[in-house]
CSV table of C-alpha atoms in Angstrom, one decimal:
chain,number,residue,atom,x,y,z
A,3,UNK,CA,-20.5,-7.0,-29.8
A,4,UNK,CA,-21.9,-4.8,-27.1
A,5,UNK,CA,-19.8,-2.5,-25.0
A,6,UNK,CA,-20.7,-0.2,-22.2
A,7,UNK,CA,-18.9,3.0,-21.3
A,8,UNK,CA,-16.9,1.1,-18.6
A,9,UNK,CA,-16.1,-1.7,-21.0
A,10,UNK,CA,-14.6,0.9,-23.3
A,11,UNK,CA,-12.4,2.4,-20.4
A,12,UNK,CA,-11.2,-1.1,-19.6
A,13,UNK,CA,-10.2,-2.0,-23.1
A,14,UNK,CA,-6.6,-2.4,-24.1
A,15,UNK,CA,-5.5,1.1,-25.3
A,16,UNK,CA,-4.9,0.2,-29.0
A,17,UNK,CA,-8.2,-1.7,-29.3
A,18,UNK,CA,-10.0,1.3,-27.7
A,19,UNK,CA,-8.3,3.7,-30.2
A,20,UNK,CA,-9.3,1.4,-33.1
A,21,UNK,CA,-12.9,1.0,-32.1
A,22,UNK,CA,-13.7,4.6,-31.1
A,23,UNK,CA,-11.9,5.9,-34.3
A,24,UNK,CA,-14.0,3.5,-36.4
A,25,UNK,CA,-17.5,3.8,-35.0
A,26,UNK,CA,-18.4,7.2,-36.5
A,27,UNK,CA,-18.4,5.6,-40.0
A,28,UNK,CA,-16.5,6.6,-43.1
A,29,UNK,CA,-14.2,9.7,-42.8
A,30,UNK,CA,-12.8,11.9,-45.5
A,31,UNK,CA,-9.0,11.5,-46.2
A,32,UNK,CA,-7.4,14.9,-46.5
A,33,UNK,CA,-3.9,16.3,-46.4
A,34,UNK,CA,-3.4,19.6,-44.6
A,35,UNK,CA,-0.5,21.6,-46.2
A,36,UNK,CA,1.2,24.3,-44.2
A,37,UNK,CA,4.4,26.2,-44.1
A,38,UNK,CA,6.6,28.0,-41.6
A,39,UNK,CA,9.2,30.6,-42.7
A,40,UNK,CA,12.0,28.9,-40.7
A,41,UNK,CA,10.8,25.3,-40.5
A,42,UNK,CA,9.7,24.9,-44.1
A,43,UNK,CA,6.7,23.0,-45.5
A,44,UNK,CA,4.6,20.4,-43.7
A,45,UNK,CA,1.9,18.1,-44.8
A,46,UNK,CA,-0.2,15.7,-42.7
A,47,UNK,CA,-3.2,13.5,-43.1
A,48,UNK,CA,-6.3,14.5,-41.2
A,49,UNK,CA,-9.6,12.5,-41.2
A,50,UNK,CA,-11.7,15.1,-39.2
A,51,UNK,CA,-12.4,17.8,-41.8
A,52,UNK,CA,-16.0,18.9,-41.4
A,53,UNK,CA,-18.4,21.3,-43.1
A,54,UNK,CA,-19.2,24.2,-40.9
A,55,UNK,CA,-21.2,26.5,-43.2
A,56,UNK,CA,-21.6,27.5,-46.9
A,57,UNK,CA,-22.1,31.2,-46.7
A,58,UNK,CA,-19.5,32.2,-45.6
A,59,UNK,CA,-17.8,29.0,-46.7
A,60,UNK,CA,-16.2,27.6,-43.5
A,61,UNK,CA,-14.6,24.3,-43.0
A,62,UNK,CA,-13.2,22.9,-39.7
A,63,UNK,CA,-11.0,20.1,-38.5
A,64,UNK,CA,-10.0,18.7,-35.1
A,65,UNK,CA,-6.4,19.0,-33.9
A,66,UNK,CA,-4.6,17.9,-30.7
A,67,UNK,CA,-1.9,20.6,-30.5
A,68,UNK,CA,0.0,18.6,-27.9
A,69,UNK,CA,0.5,15.7,-30.3
A,70,UNK,CA,3.9,15.7,-32.1
A,71,UNK,CA,2.3,15.5,-35.6
A,72,UNK,CA,-0.5,18.0,-35.0
A,73,UNK,CA,1.8,20.5,-33.3
A,74,UNK,CA,3.7,21.4,-36.4
A,75,UNK,CA,0.5,21.9,-38.4
A,76,UNK,CA,-0.9,24.0,-35.6
A,77,UNK,CA,2.2,26.2,-35.2
A,78,UNK,CA,2.4,26.8,-39.0
A,79,UNK,CA,-1.2,27.8,-39.3
A,80,UNK,CA,-0.9,30.2,-36.4
A,81,UNK,CA,2.3,31.7,-37.8
A,82,UNK,CA,1.2,32.0,-41.4
A,83,UNK,CA,-2.6,32.3,-41.3
A,84,UNK,CA,-3.1,30.1,-44.5
A,85,UNK,CA,-3.2,26.4,-45.1
A,86,UNK,CA,-4.5,24.0,-47.7
A,87,UNK,CA,-6.9,21.0,-47.6
A,88,UNK,CA,-6.2,18.4,-50.3
A,89,UNK,CA,-8.2,15.2,-51.1
A,90,UNK,CA,-6.2,12.0,-50.8
A,91,UNK,CA,-6.5,10.2,-54.1
A,92,UNK,CA,-6.5,6.3,-54.0
A,93,UNK,CA,-3.3,6.3,-56.1
A,94,UNK,CA,-1.3,7.8,-53.3
A,95,UNK,CA,-3.0,6.8,-50.1
A,96,UNK,CA,0.0,4.9,-48.8
A,97,UNK,CA,2.2,8.0,-49.2
A,98,UNK,CA,-0.5,10.1,-47.5
A,99,UNK,CA,-0.8,7.6,-44.6
A,100,UNK,CA,2.9,7.9,-43.8
A,101,UNK,CA,2.7,11.7,-43.4
A,102,UNK,CA,1.3,10.7,-39.9
A,103,UNK,CA,4.8,9.5,-38.8
A,104,UNK,CA,6.4,11.7,-36.1
A,105,UNK,CA,9.0,13.5,-38.3
A,106,UNK,CA,10.9,16.2,-36.4
A,107,UNK,CA,9.8,19.8,-36.9
A,108,UNK,CA,11.7,21.2,-39.9
A,109,UNK,CA,11.6,17.9,-41.8
A,110,UNK,CA,9.3,18.0,-44.8
A,111,UNK,CA,6.7,15.2,-45.1
A,112,UNK,CA,6.4,16.2,-48.8
A,113,UNK,CA,9.9,15.1,-49.4
A,114,UNK,CA,10.0,12.1,-47.0
A,115,UNK,CA,6.7,10.7,-48.4
A,116,UNK,CA,7.2,11.5,-52.0
A,117,UNK,CA,4.4,14.1,-52.4
A,118,UNK,CA,4.9,17.2,-54.6
A,119,UNK,CA,4.4,20.7,-53.1
A,120,UNK,CA,2.6,23.1,-55.4
A,121,UNK,CA,2.4,26.8,-55.0
A,122,UNK,CA,-0.5,28.5,-56.8
A,123,UNK,CA,-0.6,32.2,-57.5
A,124,UNK,CA,0.6,34.1,-54.5
A,125,UNK,CA,-1.2,31.8,-52.0
A,126,UNK,CA,1.1,31.4,-49.0
A,127,UNK,CA,0.7,27.7,-48.3
A,128,UNK,CA,1.6,24.5,-50.3
A,129,UNK,CA,-1.0,22.5,-52.1
A,130,UNK,CA,-0.5,18.8,-52.8
A,131,UNK,CA,0.1,18.6,-56.5
A,132,UNK,CA,-1.3,15.1,-56.9
A,133,UNK,CA,-4.6,15.8,-55.2
A,134,UNK,CA,-7.7,15.9,-57.3
A,135,UNK,CA,-9.5,18.5,-55.2
A,136,UNK,CA,-7.4,21.3,-53.6
A,137,UNK,CA,-8.7,24.0,-51.2
A,138,UNK,CA,-6.8,27.1,-50.1
A,139,UNK,CA,-7.9,28.1,-46.6
A,140,UNK,CA,-7.5,31.3,-44.5
A,141,UNK,CA,-7.5,30.7,-40.8
A,142,UNK,CA,-10.5,32.2,-39.0
A,143,UNK,CA,-10.9,30.8,-35.5
A,144,UNK,CA,-9.5,28.3,-33.1
A,145,UNK,CA,-12.1,26.8,-30.7
A,146,UNK,CA,-10.7,25.0,-27.6
A,147,UNK,CA,-12.4,21.8,-26.7
A,148,UNK,CA,-11.6,21.8,-23.0
A,149,UNK,CA,-13.0,18.3,-22.4
A,150,UNK,CA,-9.9,16.7,-23.8
A,151,UNK,CA,-7.5,19.5,-24.7
A,152,UNK,CA,-8.2,19.4,-28.5
A,153,UNK,CA,-9.1,22.3,-30.7
A,154,UNK,CA,-11.3,22.9,-33.7
A,155,UNK,CA,-9.5,24.9,-36.3
A,156,UNK,CA,-11.9,26.8,-38.6
A,157,UNK,CA,-11.0,28.5,-41.8
A,158,UNK,CA,-12.6,30.2,-44.8
A,159,UNK,CA,-12.4,28.7,-48.3
A,160,UNK,CA,-10.3,31.2,-50.4
A,161,UNK,CA,-9.6,29.1,-53.4
A,162,UNK,CA,-11.0,25.8,-54.8
A,163,UNK,CA,-9.7,23.6,-57.6
A,164,UNK,CA,-12.0,20.9,-58.8
A,165,UNK,CA,-11.5,18.8,-62.0
A,166,UNK,CA,-14.3,19.7,-64.4
A,167,UNK,CA,-15.2,16.1,-65.1
A,168,UNK,CA,-16.1,15.3,-61.5
A,169,UNK,CA,-18.6,18.2,-61.0
A,170,UNK,CA,-22.1,18.4,-62.5
A,171,UNK,CA,-24.1,21.5,-63.5
A,172,UNK,CA,-25.6,21.7,-60.0
A,173,UNK,CA,-22.2,21.8,-58.3
A,174,UNK,CA,-22.2,18.2,-57.0
A,175,UNK,CA,-18.9,16.4,-56.9
A,176,UNK,CA,-18.8,12.7,-57.9
A,177,UNK,CA,-16.3,11.4,-55.4
A,178,UNK,CA,-16.2,8.0,-57.1
A,179,UNK,CA,-15.0,9.7,-60.3
A,180,UNK,CA,-12.6,11.9,-58.4
A,181,UNK,CA,-11.0,8.8,-57.0
A,182,UNK,CA,-10.9,10.4,-53.5
A,183,UNK,CA,-10.2,8.1,-50.6
A,184,UNK,CA,-12.0,7.6,-47.2
A,185,UNK,CA,-10.6,6.4,-43.9
A,186,UNK,CA,-12.0,4.0,-41.3
A,187,UNK,CA,-10.3,4.0,-38.0
A,188,UNK,CA,-6.7,4.9,-38.2
A,189,UNK,CA,-5.3,2.9,-41.0
A,190,UNK,CA,-8.0,1.5,-43.4
A,191,UNK,CA,-8.5,3.2,-46.7
A,192,UNK,CA,-11.6,3.0,-48.8
A,193,UNK,CA,-12.9,3.8,-52.3
A,194,UNK,CA,-16.5,4.5,-53.1
A,195,UNK,CA,-19.3,4.4,-55.6
A,196,UNK,CA,-22.4,6.4,-55.8
A,197,UNK,CA,-25.4,4.3,-54.8
A,198,UNK,CA,-28.2,6.8,-54.8
A,199,UNK,CA,-29.2,10.4,-55.2
A,200,UNK,CA,-32.4,11.9,-53.8
A,201,UNK,CA,-34.0,15.3,-54.2
A,202,UNK,CA,-34.2,18.0,-51.5
A,203,UNK,CA,-36.6,16.4,-48.9
A,204,UNK,CA,-39.9,18.2,-48.7
A,205,UNK,CA,-42.5,17.2,-46.1
A,206,UNK,CA,-45.3,17.1,-48.7
A,207,UNK,CA,-43.4,14.6,-50.8
A,208,UNK,CA,-42.3,12.1,-48.2
A,209,UNK,CA,-45.3,9.9,-48.2
A,210,UNK,CA,-45.3,9.6,-52.0
A,211,UNK,CA,-41.5,9.0,-52.2
A,212,UNK,CA,-41.4,6.4,-49.5
A,213,UNK,CA,-44.8,4.9,-50.0
B,2,UNK,CA,-12.8,24.5,-62.3
B,3,UNK,CA,-11.2,27.2,-60.2
B,4,UNK,CA,-13.1,29.4,-57.8
B,5,UNK,CA,-11.9,32.2,-55.6
B,6,UNK,CA,-13.5,33.3,-52.4
B,7,UNK,CA,-15.5,36.1,-54.2
B,8,UNK,CA,-16.6,33.6,-57.0
B,9,UNK,CA,-18.0,31.5,-54.2
B,10,UNK,CA,-19.9,34.4,-52.7
B,11,UNK,CA,-21.3,35.3,-56.1
B,12,UNK,CA,-22.5,31.8,-56.9
B,13,UNK,CA,-26.2,31.0,-57.0
B,14,UNK,CA,-27.2,29.9,-53.5
B,15,UNK,CA,-28.0,26.3,-54.3
B,16,UNK,CA,-24.9,25.8,-56.3
B,17,UNK,CA,-22.8,27.3,-53.5
B,18,UNK,CA,-24.5,24.9,-51.0
B,19,UNK,CA,-23.8,21.9,-53.2
B,20,UNK,CA,-20.1,22.8,-53.9
B,21,UNK,CA,-19.1,23.7,-50.4
B,22,UNK,CA,-21.0,20.7,-48.9
B,23,UNK,CA,-19.1,18.4,-51.4
B,24,UNK,CA,-15.5,19.7,-51.2
B,25,UNK,CA,-14.6,18.2,-47.9
B,26,UNK,CA,-14.8,14.7,-49.4
B,27,UNK,CA,-16.9,11.7,-48.2
B,28,UNK,CA,-18.9,12.2,-45.0
B,29,UNK,CA,-20.4,9.5,-42.7
B,30,UNK,CA,-24.2,9.0,-42.9
B,31,UNK,CA,-25.6,8.8,-39.4
B,32,UNK,CA,-29.0,9.2,-37.8
B,33,UNK,CA,-29.3,11.1,-34.6
B,34,UNK,CA,-32.1,9.7,-32.4
B,35,UNK,CA,-33.6,11.8,-29.6
B,36,UNK,CA,-36.7,12.1,-27.5
B,37,UNK,CA,-38.7,14.7,-25.6
B,38,UNK,CA,-41.2,13.8,-22.9
B,39,UNK,CA,-43.9,15.9,-24.5
B,40,UNK,CA,-42.9,16.0,-28.2
B,41,UNK,CA,-42.0,12.4,-28.5
B,42,UNK,CA,-39.2,10.8,-30.6
B,43,UNK,CA,-37.2,12.5,-33.3
B,44,UNK,CA,-34.6,11.2,-35.8
B,45,UNK,CA,-32.6,13.1,-38.3
B,46,UNK,CA,-29.8,12.5,-40.7
B,47,UNK,CA,-26.4,14.2,-39.9
B,48,UNK,CA,-23.3,14.1,-42.0
B,49,UNK,CA,-21.0,15.9,-39.6
B,50,UNK,CA,-20.3,13.3,-36.9
B,51,UNK,CA,-16.6,13.6,-36.0
B,52,UNK,CA,-14.2,11.8,-33.7
B,53,UNK,CA,-13.0,14.0,-30.8
B,54,UNK,CA,-11.1,11.6,-28.6
B,55,UNK,CA,-10.9,8.0,-27.6
B,56,UNK,CA,-10.1,8.2,-23.9
B,57,UNK,CA,-12.6,9.4,-22.8
B,58,UNK,CA,-14.6,8.3,-25.9
B,59,UNK,CA,-16.0,11.6,-27.2
B,60,UNK,CA,-17.8,12.2,-30.5
B,61,UNK,CA,-19.1,15.5,-31.8
B,62,UNK,CA,-21.4,16.8,-34.5
B,63,UNK,CA,-22.3,20.2,-35.9
B,64,UNK,CA,-25.8,21.6,-35.5
B,65,UNK,CA,-27.4,24.8,-36.5
B,66,UNK,CA,-30.0,25.2,-33.7
B,67,UNK,CA,-31.8,28.0,-35.6
B,68,UNK,CA,-32.6,25.5,-38.5
B,69,UNK,CA,-36.1,23.9,-38.3
B,70,UNK,CA,-34.7,20.3,-38.5
B,71,UNK,CA,-31.8,20.8,-36.2
B,72,UNK,CA,-33.8,22.7,-33.5
B,73,UNK,CA,-35.8,19.7,-32.5
B,74,UNK,CA,-32.8,17.5,-32.1
B,75,UNK,CA,-31.1,20.2,-30.2
B,76,UNK,CA,-34.0,20.8,-27.8
B,77,UNK,CA,-34.4,17.1,-27.2
B,78,UNK,CA,-30.7,16.6,-26.4
B,79,UNK,CA,-30.8,19.6,-24.0
B,80,UNK,CA,-34.0,18.3,-22.3
B,81,UNK,CA,-33.0,14.7,-22.0
B,82,UNK,CA,-29.2,14.6,-21.9
B,83,UNK,CA,-29.0,11.4,-24.0
B,84,UNK,CA,-29.1,10.7,-27.7
B,85,UNK,CA,-28.1,8.0,-30.2
B,86,UNK,CA,-25.9,7.9,-33.3
B,87,UNK,CA,-26.8,5.2,-35.7
B,88,UNK,CA,-25.1,4.2,-39.0
B,89,UNK,CA,-27.2,4.6,-42.1
B,90,UNK,CA,-27.2,1.2,-43.9
B,91,UNK,CA,-27.4,1.3,-47.7
B,92,UNK,CA,-30.7,-0.6,-47.6
B,93,UNK,CA,-32.5,2.3,-46.0
B,94,UNK,CA,-30.6,5.4,-47.2
B,95,UNK,CA,-33.7,6.8,-49.0
B,96,UNK,CA,-35.7,6.6,-45.7
B,97,UNK,CA,-32.8,8.2,-43.9
B,98,UNK,CA,-32.5,11.0,-46.4
B,99,UNK,CA,-36.2,12.0,-45.9
B,100,UNK,CA,-35.7,12.5,-42.2
B,101,UNK,CA,-34.2,15.8,-43.3
B,102,UNK,CA,-37.7,17.1,-44.3
B,103,UNK,CA,-39.0,19.9,-42.0
B,104,UNK,CA,-41.6,18.0,-40.1
B,105,UNK,CA,-43.3,20.0,-37.3
B,106,UNK,CA,-42.1,19.4,-33.8
B,107,UNK,CA,-44.0,16.6,-32.3
B,108,UNK,CA,-44.2,14.6,-35.5
B,109,UNK,CA,-42.0,11.5,-35.4
B,110,UNK,CA,-39.7,11.0,-38.4
B,111,UNK,CA,-39.4,7.4,-37.3
B,112,UNK,CA,-43.1,7.0,-38.2
B,113,UNK,CA,-43.1,9.2,-41.2
B,114,UNK,CA,-40.0,7.7,-42.8
B,115,UNK,CA,-40.7,4.1,-41.9
B,116,UNK,CA,-37.8,3.6,-39.5
B,117,UNK,CA,-38.2,1.5,-36.3
B,118,UNK,CA,-37.5,3.0,-32.9
B,119,UNK,CA,-35.7,0.7,-30.6
B,120,UNK,CA,-35.2,1.1,-26.8
B,121,UNK,CA,-32.3,-0.8,-25.3
B,122,UNK,CA,-32.1,-1.5,-21.6
B,123,UNK,CA,-33.0,1.7,-19.7
B,124,UNK,CA,-31.2,4.0,-22.1
B,125,UNK,CA,-33.4,7.1,-22.4
B,126,UNK,CA,-33.1,7.8,-26.2
B,127,UNK,CA,-34.3,5.8,-29.2
B,128,UNK,CA,-31.9,3.8,-31.4
B,129,UNK,CA,-32.7,3.0,-35.0
B,130,UNK,CA,-33.5,-0.7,-35.1
B,131,UNK,CA,-32.3,-1.1,-38.7
B,132,UNK,CA,-28.9,0.4,-38.1
B,133,UNK,CA,-25.8,-1.9,-38.2
B,134,UNK,CA,-23.8,0.2,-35.7
B,135,UNK,CA,-25.6,1.9,-32.9
B,136,UNK,CA,-24.1,4.2,-30.3
B,137,UNK,CA,-25.7,5.5,-27.1
B,138,UNK,CA,-24.4,9.0,-26.2
B,139,UNK,CA,-24.5,11.1,-23.1
B,140,UNK,CA,-24.4,14.9,-23.8
B,141,UNK,CA,-21.2,16.5,-22.4
B,142,UNK,CA,-20.7,20.0,-23.9
B,143,UNK,CA,-22.2,22.4,-26.4
B,144,UNK,CA,-19.5,24.6,-28.1
B,145,UNK,CA,-20.8,27.7,-29.8
B,146,UNK,CA,-19.2,28.5,-33.2
B,147,UNK,CA,-19.9,32.3,-33.2
B,148,UNK,CA,-18.6,32.8,-36.8
B,149,UNK,CA,-21.9,31.5,-38.2
B,150,UNK,CA,-24.1,30.7,-35.2
B,151,UNK,CA,-23.7,26.9,-35.3
B,152,UNK,CA,-22.7,24.7,-32.5
B,153,UNK,CA,-20.7,21.6,-31.9
B,154,UNK,CA,-22.5,19.1,-29.7
B,155,UNK,CA,-20.1,16.8,-27.9
B,156,UNK,CA,-21.1,13.6,-26.1
B,157,UNK,CA,-19.5,10.6,-24.5
B,158,UNK,CA,-20.0,7.1,-25.8
B,159,UNK,CA,-22.1,5.1,-23.2
B,160,UNK,CA,-23.1,2.1,-25.2
B,161,UNK,CA,-21.9,0.6,-28.6
B,162,UNK,CA,-23.5,-2.2,-30.6
B,163,UNK,CA,-21.4,-3.6,-33.4
B,164,UNK,CA,-22.1,-6.7,-35.4
B,165,UNK,CA,-19.4,-9.3,-34.6
B,166,UNK,CA,-18.8,-10.1,-38.2
B,167,UNK,CA,-17.7,-6.6,-39.2
B,168,UNK,CA,-15.1,-6.2,-36.4
B,169,UNK,CA,-11.7,-7.8,-36.4
B,170,UNK,CA,-9.5,-8.8,-33.4
B,171,UNK,CA,-7.8,-5.4,-33.2
B,172,UNK,CA,-11.1,-3.5,-33.1
B,173,UNK,CA,-11.3,-2.3,-36.6
B,174,UNK,CA,-14.7,-2.1,-38.3
B,175,UNK,CA,-15.0,-3.1,-42.0
B,176,UNK,CA,-17.4,-0.5,-43.2
B,177,UNK,CA,-17.8,-2.3,-46.5
B,178,UNK,CA,-19.0,-5.4,-44.8
B,179,UNK,CA,-21.2,-3.3,-42.5
B,180,UNK,CA,-23.0,-1.8,-45.5
B,181,UNK,CA,-22.8,1.6,-44.0
B,182,UNK,CA,-23.4,4.6,-46.3
B,183,UNK,CA,-21.5,7.8,-46.9
B,184,UNK,CA,-22.8,11.1,-48.2
B,185,UNK,CA,-21.3,13.6,-50.6
B,186,UNK,CA,-22.9,17.1,-50.6
B,187,UNK,CA,-26.5,17.1,-49.5
B,188,UNK,CA,-28.1,14.2,-51.4
B,189,UNK,CA,-25.6,11.8,-52.9
B,190,UNK,CA,-25.2,8.4,-51.1
B,191,UNK,CA,-22.2,6.2,-51.5
B,192,UNK,CA,-21.1,2.6,-50.6
B,193,UNK,CA,-17.4,1.7,-50.1
B,194,UNK,CA,-14.8,-1.1,-50.3
B,195,UNK,CA,-11.6,-1.3,-48.5
B,196,UNK,CA,-8.7,-0.6,-50.8
B,197,UNK,CA,-5.7,-0.6,-48.4
B,198,UNK,CA,-4.6,-1.0,-44.9
B,199,UNK,CA,-1.2,0.2,-43.6
B,200,UNK,CA,0.5,-0.2,-40.2
B,201,UNK,CA,1.0,2.5,-37.7
B,202,UNK,CA,3.4,5.0,-39.3
B,203,UNK,CA,6.9,5.0,-37.7
B,204,UNK,CA,9.5,7.5,-38.9
B,205,UNK,CA,12.1,4.7,-39.1
B,206,UNK,CA,10.0,2.6,-41.5
B,207,UNK,CA,8.9,5.3,-44.0
B,208,UNK,CA,11.8,5.0,-46.4
B,209,UNK,CA,11.6,1.3,-46.6
B,210,UNK,CA,7.8,1.3,-46.9
B,211,UNK,CA,7.6,4.0,-49.6
B,212,UNK,CA,11.0,3.2,-51.3
């Protein structure tokens, strides 16, 4: 199928959403955990977490603060300054999916979707107990994307929990072993297997490696 | 394994790179195709492509313009205004990986890594012929991330090529059928299978669906 820009504008809204949310390829399935003093805890599925840098360790994600679901996460992060990023494991991807429902502010998706809040040490935001990989984040910067009134939220990694059996000596995580899920589009969930591993690419080795 | 922020700072550099590049979960493997009038074509693997919006159809990715590899892509996009995003298929993930080597500006990674340039219609940037899903992009905005001197490059989807057999009636792509690859960390490549599909999440259905 071939679509031009104007074909895309002319698509039925749902079909456009599905296609444009699918074409970037596989996306990581993560749950963002937040809490507000008055409104309580909140957890929502996000497929836009992206690596920003390793030193300092920064991760970002895209949020549309005007959207009903994103707004609670946004307000909580701005109020509290801390949040968590938790891998969705394939065993609870259905529960994770339903955190995207538009629950009113003050209703806990942890409770409604059957996920367990976990507080670790004195970290101020809830982790998802069932998640294989859990990351405690401190908010650093909010970058407005004026083109469509979305924002990138950037935080610094303050805590990381990784099961020993999924990490090798060099620090690589085996996401197949972890059982982490991926997302395509808005509602398809995937599992993965490692298919290849290649060394750091050096110009002087390319010909030999690919020859 | 549990790491605090200061543990992360104190890690060996390579191990820190590996861990922080792995913890976000699976990342999409895409090739960015660009061209400069004088320096010729360029193609480089990027794992940070992210959905920004569907209407207008915006996609973004993170670039460190100071880096040797990213700089050529950046200069070409700024010169030309058009670029392509192409899924890495599992059949050529090794070739795709080696586009990350620091070839001098003016050397074509298409040629060095054995990937075929493809020019479609009068679109001004090279697609990757072998890719199952190809997207022609027009540059829209460059957003500086001052925290670590990286940038988010946002473009609008101008053309999309999707094999008919991987898309369903509703516009969802089956990435398993597509054979698209994912990346964990810097050098591990993954294939995927669909494990679940759930309807749009409505508050009134959550209890019944998860009960």
